[in-house]
Amino acid sequence: MSPIRVGFIGLSATGSWASSAHLPYLKSSSKYRITALLNSSVDSARAAIAAHGLDPSTTKAYGTADDLAAADDVDLVVCSVRVDKHFALLRPLLEREGGASAVKAIYCEWPLGANLAEAEELAELARARGVRTLVGLQGRRAPVGLKVKELVDGGRIGEVLSVHVAGSAWNFGAEDWKEVKYLNEKETGGNMVTIHFSHYFDTVTQAVGQLSSFSSILAIKRPTIHLRDKPLAYKPGPSDPPVEIVETITRETADQVLIQGRLASGALISYHLRGGQEVPGTPGSVWSIYGSTGEIRVTTASGSIHIGGPGQTLQVHDHKTGEVETVSIDVGDGFDQDEYPWPSRNIARLYEAFAEGREHEYADWDEAIVRHRLIDELYWREKKGSGLLPAQYVSDTYGNSLEL
């Protein structure tokens, strides 16, 4: 079978998420071949082609989405740029004059749009044009999530009674790197709720089912953020330059997300994600599924379960025997090798599923709309003040207006 020809949007010469998360698989796989790059200019695209060792004779450089839309040697467009640029770049691919786009399929990073309206319009255009779609919710192929689902569906812990998730997002604390300033700006559409929460929550609900009812809180507990000139992971040595604060801004997006409710199965769920770093030496997140005969516990070094990372564990506690088993999450597909950086592994699994036509293993844009609707509902509930009811027991007039 001929390789799927890829037109890539957002692969810069200087390094980016695209180069660490997408390129390792696309350059090594016989199922795909990069035939086009779209960057901010043709010169920028050419520089990226050279920087990443792509063949300039078979990889065309583009500077506009309209030009890429007319390309006849692209089967799949991959869009890996900031979410606030998705709509402007993808719409021309789906609205080519005459109603026919040369593009057959589009892979867009999550979130699909900067808001629900953008996402719905893109999904509607794709349906109308018959364009195949997938969205970068790569946690659906995360081995740990798949193993949890296998254990739950197989009755390993009996009936699921409750689910609890607690984690930190690393970013969104008192200080942050200047390069991620946009994550604190509401209009951008990329923030802790839309990215960190949504990726993790999608992975969880794929394993244990969707919400049937819930209450929620979104809060900004650190409204003032100091932006530093170096990443949070930078720890200067005695001879290294110190970290400098270059700007102080007001945060516009939530740094605390709390959801409590019931799943469709009737099980209870509690989910809390906060900004800031975890206590050194402790997990970045803990996901527990408590059942009638046992409990599953997943720990990750970071709050990004969709990416994974060293130190991720899955344990099963058998209530009857008291034994705790550490369960292997190696699926043996070859992607858990050093040649694939952690950010690329589950994305590689998405590409494999798409190439082999396993549509049930990845989310298309219609499924992305469901995730966008949850985000939209969280915002709506917070705006309307419908996330919580006032506590009555601390009131001097308790009982006067309490209806049970």
Tab-separated table of C-alpha atoms in Angstrom:
chain	number	residue	atom	x	y	z
A	1	MET	CA	0.000	0.000	0.000
A	2	SER	CA	1.252	3.474	-0.864
A	3	PRO	CA	2.177	5.653	2.102
A	4	ILE	CA	-0.262	8.307	3.284
A	5	ARG	CA	1.019	11.668	2.037
A	6	VAL	CA	1.131	14.249	4.826
A	7	GLY	CA	0.894	18.009	4.619
A	8	PHE	CA	2.124	19.332	7.959
A	9	ILE	CA	1.115	22.674	9.463
A	10	GLY	CA	3.333	24.004	12.236
A	11	LEU	CA	6.631	22.128	12.003
A	12	SER	CA	9.106	24.915	12.721
A	13	ALA	CA	12.858	24.800	12.173
A	14	THR	CA	13.719	25.794	15.727
A	15	GLY	CA	11.904	23.026	17.565
A	16	SER	CA	8.309	22.718	18.694
A	17	TRP	CA	5.718	20.300	20.016
A	18	ALA	CA	5.382	19.039	16.443
A	19	SER	CA	9.042	18.048	16.180
A	20	SER	CA	9.057	16.076	19.443
A	21	ALA	CA	5.532	14.639	19.320
A	22	HIS	CA	4.794	13.982	15.635
A	23	LEU	CA	8.039	13.866	13.697
A	24	PRO	CA	9.670	10.807	15.352
A	25	TYR	CA	6.892	8.545	14.085
A	26	LEU	CA	6.234	10.217	10.733
A	27	LYS	CA	9.907	10.091	9.727
A	28	SER	CA	10.328	6.439	10.694
A	29	SER	CA	7.044	4.941	9.487
A	30	SER	CA	6.627	3.359	6.064
A	31	LYS	CA	2.905	4.105	6.303
A	32	TYR	CA	3.355	7.877	5.999
A	33	ARG	CA	5.461	10.309	3.993
A	34	ILE	CA	5.647	14.075	4.563
A	35	THR	CA	5.115	15.763	1.201
A	36	ALA	CA	4.301	19.333	2.247
A	37	LEU	CA	5.001	21.831	5.014
A	38	LEU	CA	2.917	24.925	5.715
A	39	ASN	CA	4.492	27.562	7.930
A	40	SER	CA	4.098	31.319	8.312
A	41	SER	CA	6.008	31.808	5.039
A	42	VAL	CA	7.505	29.721	2.251
A	43	ASP	CA	10.986	30.585	3.509
A	44	SER	CA	10.066	29.401	6.999
A	45	ALA	CA	8.752	26.126	5.581
A	46	ARG	CA	11.931	25.625	3.545
A	47	ALA	CA	14.044	26.253	6.630
A	48	ALA	CA	12.075	23.590	8.520
A	49	ILE	CA	12.482	21.106	5.660
A	50	ALA	CA	16.245	21.577	5.854
A	51	ALA	CA	16.399	21.585	9.659
A	52	HIS	CA	14.564	18.273	9.998
A	53	GLY	CA	16.332	16.457	7.179
A	54	LEU	CA	13.316	16.187	4.901
A	55	ASP	CA	13.891	15.776	1.171
A	56	PRO	CA	13.379	19.185	-0.508
A	57	SER	CA	12.758	17.492	-3.849
A	58	THR	CA	9.703	15.640	-2.517
A	59	THR	CA	8.552	17.995	0.259
A	60	LYS	CA	6.914	21.195	-0.959
A	61	ALA	CA	6.981	24.429	1.021
A	62	TYR	CA	3.818	26.507	1.460
A	63	GLY	CA	3.120	29.850	3.072
A	64	THR	CA	-0.700	29.980	2.970
A	65	ALA	CA	-3.523	27.566	3.754
A	66	ASP	CA	-5.152	28.346	0.392
A	67	ASP	CA	-2.080	27.069	-1.440
A	68	LEU	CA	-1.990	23.903	0.639
A	69	ALA	CA	-5.701	23.338	-0.049
A	70	ALA	CA	-4.930	23.172	-3.761
A	71	ALA	CA	-2.135	20.625	-3.379
A	72	ASP	CA	-2.833	17.351	-5.164
A	73	ASP	CA	-0.147	15.339	-3.397
A	74	VAL	CA	-1.529	15.508	0.156
A	75	ASP	CA	-3.844	12.882	1.638
A	76	LEU	CA	-3.734	13.925	5.295
A	77	VAL	CA	-3.222	17.399	6.722
A	78	VAL	CA	-1.792	17.534	10.254
A	79	CYS	CA	-2.405	20.781	12.134
A	80	SER	CA	-0.072	21.282	15.097
A	81	VAL	CA	-0.151	24.965	16.018
A	82	ARG	CA	-1.670	27.018	18.829
A	83	VAL	CA	-5.407	26.453	19.144
A	84	ASP	CA	-6.255	30.076	18.361
A	85	LYS	CA	-4.838	29.500	14.863
A	86	HIS	CA	-6.692	26.253	14.072
A	87	PHE	CA	-9.849	27.800	12.643
A	88	ALA	CA	-8.133	30.268	10.314
A	89	LEU	CA	-5.811	27.590	8.942
A	90	LEU	CA	-8.289	24.732	8.592
A	91	ARG	CA	-11.303	26.578	7.238
A	92	PRO	CA	-9.683	27.295	3.823
A	93	LEU	CA	-8.907	23.587	3.479
A	94	LEU	CA	-12.604	22.829	3.909
A	95	GLU	CA	-14.022	25.761	1.930
A	96	ARG	CA	-12.025	25.620	-1.256
A	97	GLU	CA	-13.843	27.371	-4.079
A	98	GLY	CA	-16.047	24.998	-6.020
A	99	GLY	CA	-16.827	22.997	-2.902
A	100	ALA	CA	-14.107	20.395	-3.394
A	101	SER	CA	-10.942	20.291	-1.356
A	102	ALA	CA	-7.983	18.226	-2.438
A	103	VAL	CA	-7.585	17.287	1.228
A	104	LYS	CA	-9.013	13.878	2.103
A	105	ALA	CA	-8.388	13.846	5.851
A	106	ILE	CA	-7.311	16.195	8.654
A	107	TYR	CA	-5.651	15.470	11.987
A	108	CYS	CA	-6.010	18.460	14.306
A	109	GLU	CA	-4.442	18.816	17.710
A	110	TRP	CA	-6.772	19.117	20.678
A	111	PRO	CA	-8.637	21.414	21.297
A	112	LEU	CA	-10.224	21.470	17.860
A	113	GLY	CA	-11.222	25.137	18.128
A	114	ALA	CA	-10.657	28.075	20.437
A	115	ASN	CA	-14.299	27.674	21.497
A	116	LEU	CA	-17.332	25.492	20.859
A	117	ALA	CA	-18.587	27.618	17.953
A	118	GLU	CA	-15.321	27.255	16.015
A	119	ALA	CA	-15.202	23.522	16.668
A	120	GLU	CA	-18.802	23.009	15.545
A	121	GLU	CA	-18.271	24.949	12.325
A	122	LEU	CA	-15.145	22.991	11.443
A	123	ALA	CA	-16.861	19.673	12.167
A	124	GLU	CA	-19.884	20.658	10.077
A	125	LEU	CA	-17.694	21.682	7.133
A	126	ALA	CA	-15.757	18.420	7.318
A	127	ARG	CA	-18.967	16.377	7.313
A	128	ALA	CA	-20.348	18.335	4.359
A	129	ARG	CA	-17.137	17.810	2.340
A	130	GLY	CA	-16.727	14.161	3.269
A	131	VAL	CA	-13.334	14.787	4.871
A	132	ARG	CA	-12.157	12.154	7.345
A	133	THR	CA	-11.133	13.627	10.672
A	134	LEU	CA	-9.283	12.811	13.838
A	135	VAL	CA	-8.421	14.953	16.824
A	136	GLY	CA	-5.361	14.689	19.038
A	137	LEU	CA	-6.907	13.111	22.115
A	138	GLN	CA	-4.027	10.661	22.238
A	139	GLY	CA	-4.891	9.513	25.739
A	140	ARG	CA	-7.361	7.144	24.064
A	141	ARG	CA	-4.376	5.074	22.958
A	142	ALA	CA	-2.466	5.415	26.235
A	143	PRO	CA	-1.583	1.880	27.375
A	144	VAL	CA	-2.386	2.696	31.005
A	145	GLY	CA	-5.907	3.868	30.138
A	146	LEU	CA	-6.526	0.857	27.918
A	147	LYS	CA	-5.319	-1.498	30.646
A	148	VAL	CA	-7.595	0.161	33.219
A	149	LYS	CA	-10.566	-0.277	30.879
A	150	GLU	CA	-9.624	-3.915	30.306
A	151	LEU	CA	-9.470	-4.563	34.051
A	152	VAL	CA	-12.741	-2.744	34.751
A	153	ASP	CA	-14.638	-4.381	31.880
A	154	GLY	CA	-13.236	-7.771	32.849
A	155	GLY	CA	-14.612	-7.482	36.381
A	156	ARG	CA	-11.213	-7.495	38.061
A	157	ILE	CA	-12.449	-5.211	40.874
A	158	GLY	CA	-16.130	-6.141	40.705
A	159	GLU	CA	-18.685	-3.365	40.397
A	160	VAL	CA	-17.146	0.100	40.163
A	161	LEU	CA	-18.398	2.105	43.142
A	162	SER	CA	-16.363	5.296	42.889
A	163	VAL	CA	-13.599	7.006	40.928
A	164	HIS	CA	-11.201	9.589	42.326
A	165	VAL	CA	-8.598	11.666	40.478
A	166	ALA	CA	-6.285	14.280	41.974
A	167	GLY	CA	-3.424	15.915	40.146
A	168	SER	CA	-1.305	18.970	39.484
A	169	ALA	CA	-0.696	20.621	36.134
A	170	TRP	CA	2.931	21.758	36.757
A	171	ASN	CA	2.216	25.085	35.039
A	172	PHE	CA	-0.377	27.581	36.326
A	173	GLY	CA	1.326	28.223	39.652
A	174	ALA	CA	2.706	31.473	41.057
A	175	GLU	CA	5.374	31.584	38.344
A	176	ASP	CA	5.356	30.417	34.754
A	177	TRP	CA	7.582	30.524	31.688
A	178	LYS	CA	7.120	33.546	29.451
A	179	GLU	CA	6.669	31.300	26.389
A	180	VAL	CA	3.396	29.919	27.785
A	181	LYS	CA	1.918	33.295	28.685
A	182	TYR	CA	-0.915	32.653	26.212
A	183	LEU	CA	-2.202	29.768	28.365
A	184	ASN	CA	-3.363	32.373	30.875
A	185	GLU	CA	-5.302	34.412	28.294
A	186	LYS	CA	-8.957	33.422	27.955
A	187	GLU	CA	-9.434	34.364	24.299
A	188	THR	CA	-6.636	32.059	23.177
A	189	GLY	CA	-8.710	28.983	23.983
A	190	GLY	CA	-5.758	26.987	25.281
A	191	ASN	CA	-5.569	26.739	29.083
A	192	MET	CA	-5.619	24.340	32.018
A	193	VAL	CA	-9.303	23.512	31.506
A	194	THR	CA	-9.247	22.968	27.754
A	195	ILE	CA	-5.889	21.192	27.586
A	196	HIS	CA	-4.711	19.591	30.836
A	197	PHE	CA	-8.120	18.796	32.336
A	198	SER	CA	-9.710	17.736	29.061
A	199	HIS	CA	-6.934	15.328	28.070
A	200	TYR	CA	-6.938	13.618	31.457
A	201	PHE	CA	-10.716	13.535	31.817
A	202	ASP	CA	-11.123	12.068	28.328
A	203	THR	CA	-8.726	9.264	29.236
A	204	VAL	CA	-10.622	8.577	32.461
A	205	THR	CA	-14.092	8.534	30.907
A	206	GLN	CA	-12.968	6.228	28.098
A	207	ALA	CA	-12.187	3.689	30.810
A	208	VAL	CA	-15.061	4.162	33.270
A	209	GLY	CA	-17.841	5.883	31.290
A	210	GLN	CA	-19.307	9.352	30.919
A	211	LEU	CA	-20.912	11.667	33.453
A	212	SER	CA	-24.654	11.491	33.988
A	213	SER	CA	-24.851	14.337	36.540
A	214	PHE	CA	-22.323	16.572	38.241
A	215	SER	CA	-21.469	19.766	40.083
A	216	SER	CA	-18.364	21.762	39.245
A	217	ILE	CA	-16.107	24.615	40.276
A	218	LEU	CA	-13.673	26.577	38.138
A	219	ALA	CA	-11.571	29.044	40.099
A	220	ILE	CA	-8.638	31.396	39.733
A	221	LYS	CA	-6.829	31.170	43.066
A	222	ARG	CA	-3.597	32.791	41.892
A	223	PRO	CA	-4.729	35.846	39.917
A	224	THR	CA	-1.232	37.320	39.660
A	225	ILE	CA	1.489	35.403	37.800
A	226	HIS	CA	5.151	36.225	37.443
A	227	LEU	CA	6.587	35.228	34.082
A	228	ARG	CA	10.181	34.052	34.085
A	229	ASP	CA	12.730	33.999	31.295
A	230	LYS	CA	13.459	30.290	31.663
A	231	PRO	CA	11.286	27.139	31.874
A	232	LEU	CA	10.062	25.902	35.248
A	233	ALA	CA	12.327	22.866	34.992
A	234	TYR	CA	15.432	25.061	34.760
A	235	LYS	CA	17.513	24.797	37.921
A	236	PRO	CA	20.595	27.045	37.681
A	237	GLY	CA	23.915	25.811	38.976
A	238	PRO	CA	26.572	28.005	40.619
A	239	SER	CA	27.901	29.228	37.261
A	240	ASP	CA	24.567	29.386	35.416
A	241	PRO	CA	22.580	32.574	34.826
A	242	PRO	CA	19.808	33.070	37.392
A	243	VAL	CA	16.109	33.035	36.635
A	244	GLU	CA	14.725	36.504	36.007
A	245	ILE	CA	11.111	37.676	36.221
A	246	VAL	CA	10.421	39.553	32.986
A	247	GLU	CA	6.710	40.345	33.339
A	248	THR	CA	3.822	40.184	35.795
A	249	ILE	CA	0.346	39.515	34.403
A	250	THR	CA	-3.206	38.860	35.558
A	251	ARG	CA	-4.425	35.318	34.996
A	252	GLU	CA	-7.728	35.046	33.098
A	253	THR	CA	-8.139	31.261	33.116
A	254	ALA	CA	-8.890	28.786	35.906
A	255	ASP	CA	-6.033	27.282	37.894
A	256	GLN	CA	-8.387	24.999	39.871
A	257	VAL	CA	-10.908	22.538	38.405
A	258	LEU	CA	-13.192	20.444	40.591
A	259	ILE	CA	-15.904	18.057	39.402
A	260	GLN	CA	-18.044	15.743	41.513
A	261	GLY	CA	-20.901	13.654	40.264
A	262	ARG	CA	-22.239	10.332	39.039
A	263	LEU	CA	-21.210	8.302	36.041
A	264	ALA	CA	-23.700	6.639	33.726
A	265	SER	CA	-23.005	3.383	35.590
A	266	GLY	CA	-24.110	4.957	38.871
A	267	ALA	CA	-20.579	5.106	40.280
A	268	LEU	CA	-19.515	8.321	41.995
A	269	ILE	CA	-16.649	10.407	40.627
A	270	SER	CA	-14.481	13.143	42.102
A	271	TYR	CA	-11.884	14.965	40.010
A	272	HIS	CA	-9.589	17.776	41.159
A	273	LEU	CA	-6.839	19.339	39.059
A	274	ARG	CA	-4.843	22.284	40.342
A	275	GLY	CA	-2.127	24.466	38.922
A	276	GLY	CA	1.412	24.458	40.265
A	277	GLN	CA	3.985	21.771	40.916
A	278	GLU	CA	3.550	18.686	43.065
A	279	VAL	CA	5.521	18.011	46.245
A	280	PRO	CA	8.951	16.684	45.167
A	281	GLY	CA	9.058	12.915	45.236
A	282	THR	CA	5.284	12.487	45.057
A	283	PRO	CA	3.133	11.593	42.014
A	284	GLY	CA	1.879	14.353	39.763
A	285	SER	CA	-1.486	12.600	39.685
A	286	VAL	CA	-3.276	9.689	41.331
A	287	TRP	CA	-6.276	7.973	39.719
A	288	SER	CA	-8.156	5.436	41.837
A	289	ILE	CA	-11.070	3.216	40.817
A	290	TYR	CA	-12.706	1.651	43.871
A	291	GLY	CA	-14.719	-1.497	43.247
A	292	SER	CA	-16.769	-3.975	45.231
A	293	THR	CA	-13.936	-6.543	45.301
A	294	GLY	CA	-10.809	-4.493	44.684
A	295	GLU	CA	-9.227	-1.199	43.758
A	296	ILE	CA	-7.121	0.055	40.847
A	297	ARG	CA	-4.562	2.791	41.495
A	298	VAL	CA	-2.685	4.637	38.749
A	299	THR	CA	0.101	7.091	39.505
A	300	THR	CA	1.954	9.328	37.075
A	301	ALA	CA	4.995	11.515	37.574
A	302	SER	CA	3.137	14.399	35.937
A	303	GLY	CA	-0.491	15.374	35.524
A	304	SER	CA	-0.335	14.501	31.819
A	305	ILE	CA	-1.603	10.937	31.682
A	306	HIS	CA	-2.152	11.238	27.922
A	307	ILE	CA	1.606	11.646	27.471
A	308	GLY	CA	2.790	9.211	30.110
A	309	GLY	CA	6.343	9.251	31.348
A	310	PRO	CA	8.802	7.325	33.493
A	311	GLY	CA	7.512	6.280	36.868
A	312	GLN	CA	3.942	5.620	35.770
A	313	THR	CA	2.459	2.711	37.745
A	314	LEU	CA	-0.737	0.655	37.769
A	315	GLN	CA	-1.585	-1.415	40.841
A	316	VAL	CA	-4.536	-3.646	41.709
A	317	HIS	CA	-5.510	-4.312	45.322
A	318	ASP	CA	-7.525	-7.495	45.868
A	319	HIS	CA	-9.809	-6.962	48.863
A	320	LYS	CA	-10.186	-10.687	49.572
A	321	THR	CA	-6.519	-11.697	49.568
A	322	GLY	CA	-5.075	-8.339	50.564
A	323	GLU	CA	-2.487	-8.657	47.805
A	324	VAL	CA	-1.371	-5.663	45.739
A	325	GLU	CA	-0.268	-6.528	42.210
A	326	THR	CA	1.735	-4.199	39.987
A	327	VAL	CA	0.334	-4.657	36.486
A	328	SER	CA	2.484	-4.238	33.384
A	329	ILE	CA	1.272	-1.571	30.966
A	330	ASP	CA	3.718	-2.443	28.164
A	331	VAL	CA	1.607	-3.279	25.125
A	332	GLY	CA	4.584	-4.539	23.106
A	333	ASP	CA	3.955	-2.406	20.028
A	334	GLY	CA	7.518	-1.070	19.843
A	335	PHE	CA	6.693	2.536	20.645
A	336	ASP	CA	7.950	2.354	24.234
A	337	GLN	CA	11.518	2.650	22.973
A	338	ASP	CA	14.055	5.424	23.436
A	339	GLU	CA	13.819	6.426	19.767
A	340	TYR	CA	10.294	7.652	20.521
A	341	PRO	CA	10.219	10.512	23.057
A	342	TRP	CA	7.366	10.255	25.563
A	343	PRO	CA	5.218	12.930	23.840
A	344	SER	CA	5.346	10.957	20.575
A	345	ARG	CA	4.340	7.498	21.779
A	346	ASN	CA	0.572	7.726	22.048
A	347	ILE	CA	0.446	10.007	19.016
A	348	ALA	CA	2.273	7.275	17.096
A	349	ARG	CA	-0.456	4.889	18.204
A	350	LEU	CA	-3.102	7.281	16.861
A	351	TYR	CA	-1.341	7.406	13.497
A	352	GLU	CA	-1.172	3.609	13.411
A	353	ALA	CA	-4.890	3.299	14.138
A	354	PHE	CA	-5.735	5.828	11.424
A	355	ALA	CA	-3.521	4.174	8.804
A	356	GLU	CA	-5.053	0.772	9.521
A	357	GLY	CA	-8.638	2.044	9.502
A	358	ARG	CA	-9.332	1.270	13.167
A	359	GLU	CA	-11.757	4.165	13.568
A	360	HIS	CA	-13.026	3.051	16.984
A	361	GLU	CA	-9.547	3.640	18.426
A	362	TYR	CA	-9.396	7.392	17.909
A	363	ALA	CA	-11.697	10.384	18.277
A	364	ASP	CA	-13.049	12.163	15.216
A	365	TRP	CA	-14.261	15.759	15.197
A	366	ASP	CA	-17.816	14.788	16.112
A	367	GLU	CA	-16.471	13.218	19.292
A	368	ALA	CA	-14.342	16.310	19.844
A	369	ILE	CA	-17.568	18.329	19.939
A	370	VAL	CA	-18.730	16.294	22.959
A	371	ARG	CA	-15.561	17.268	24.839
A	372	HIS	CA	-15.979	20.897	23.759
A	373	ARG	CA	-19.556	20.846	25.046
A	374	LEU	CA	-18.356	19.727	28.470
A	375	ILE	CA	-15.913	22.654	28.562
A	376	ASP	CA	-18.657	25.012	27.437
A	377	GLU	CA	-20.969	23.682	30.144
A	378	LEU	CA	-18.297	24.123	32.813
A	379	TYR	CA	-17.891	27.765	31.770
A	380	TRP	CA	-21.662	28.263	31.662
A	381	ARG	CA	-22.173	26.765	35.126
A	382	GLU	CA	-19.446	28.962	36.599
A	383	LYS	CA	-20.835	32.086	34.949
A	384	LYS	CA	-24.374	31.364	36.134
A	385	GLY	CA	-23.238	30.382	39.602
A	386	SER	CA	-24.977	27.039	39.222
A	387	GLY	CA	-21.971	24.935	40.166
A	388	LEU	CA	-22.719	25.012	43.906
A	389	LEU	CA	-25.528	25.690	46.355
A	390	PRO	CA	-24.932	27.846	49.464
A	391	ALA	CA	-24.081	25.942	52.649
A	392	GLN	CA	-27.051	26.167	55.024
A	393	TYR	CA	-25.621	24.575	58.183
A	394	VAL	CA	-23.416	27.600	58.988
A	395	SER	CA	-26.354	30.017	58.825
A	396	ASP	CA	-28.127	31.395	61.911
A	397	THR	CA	-31.382	30.881	60.025
A	398	TYR	CA	-30.727	27.209	59.320
A	399	GLY	CA	-33.961	25.332	58.788
A	400	ASN	CA	-36.082	28.374	57.965
A	401	SER	CA	-35.639	27.953	54.238
A	402	LEU	CA	-34.265	24.426	54.028
A	403	GLU	CA	-36.327	22.085	51.916
A	404	LEU	CA	-35.541	18.405	52.218
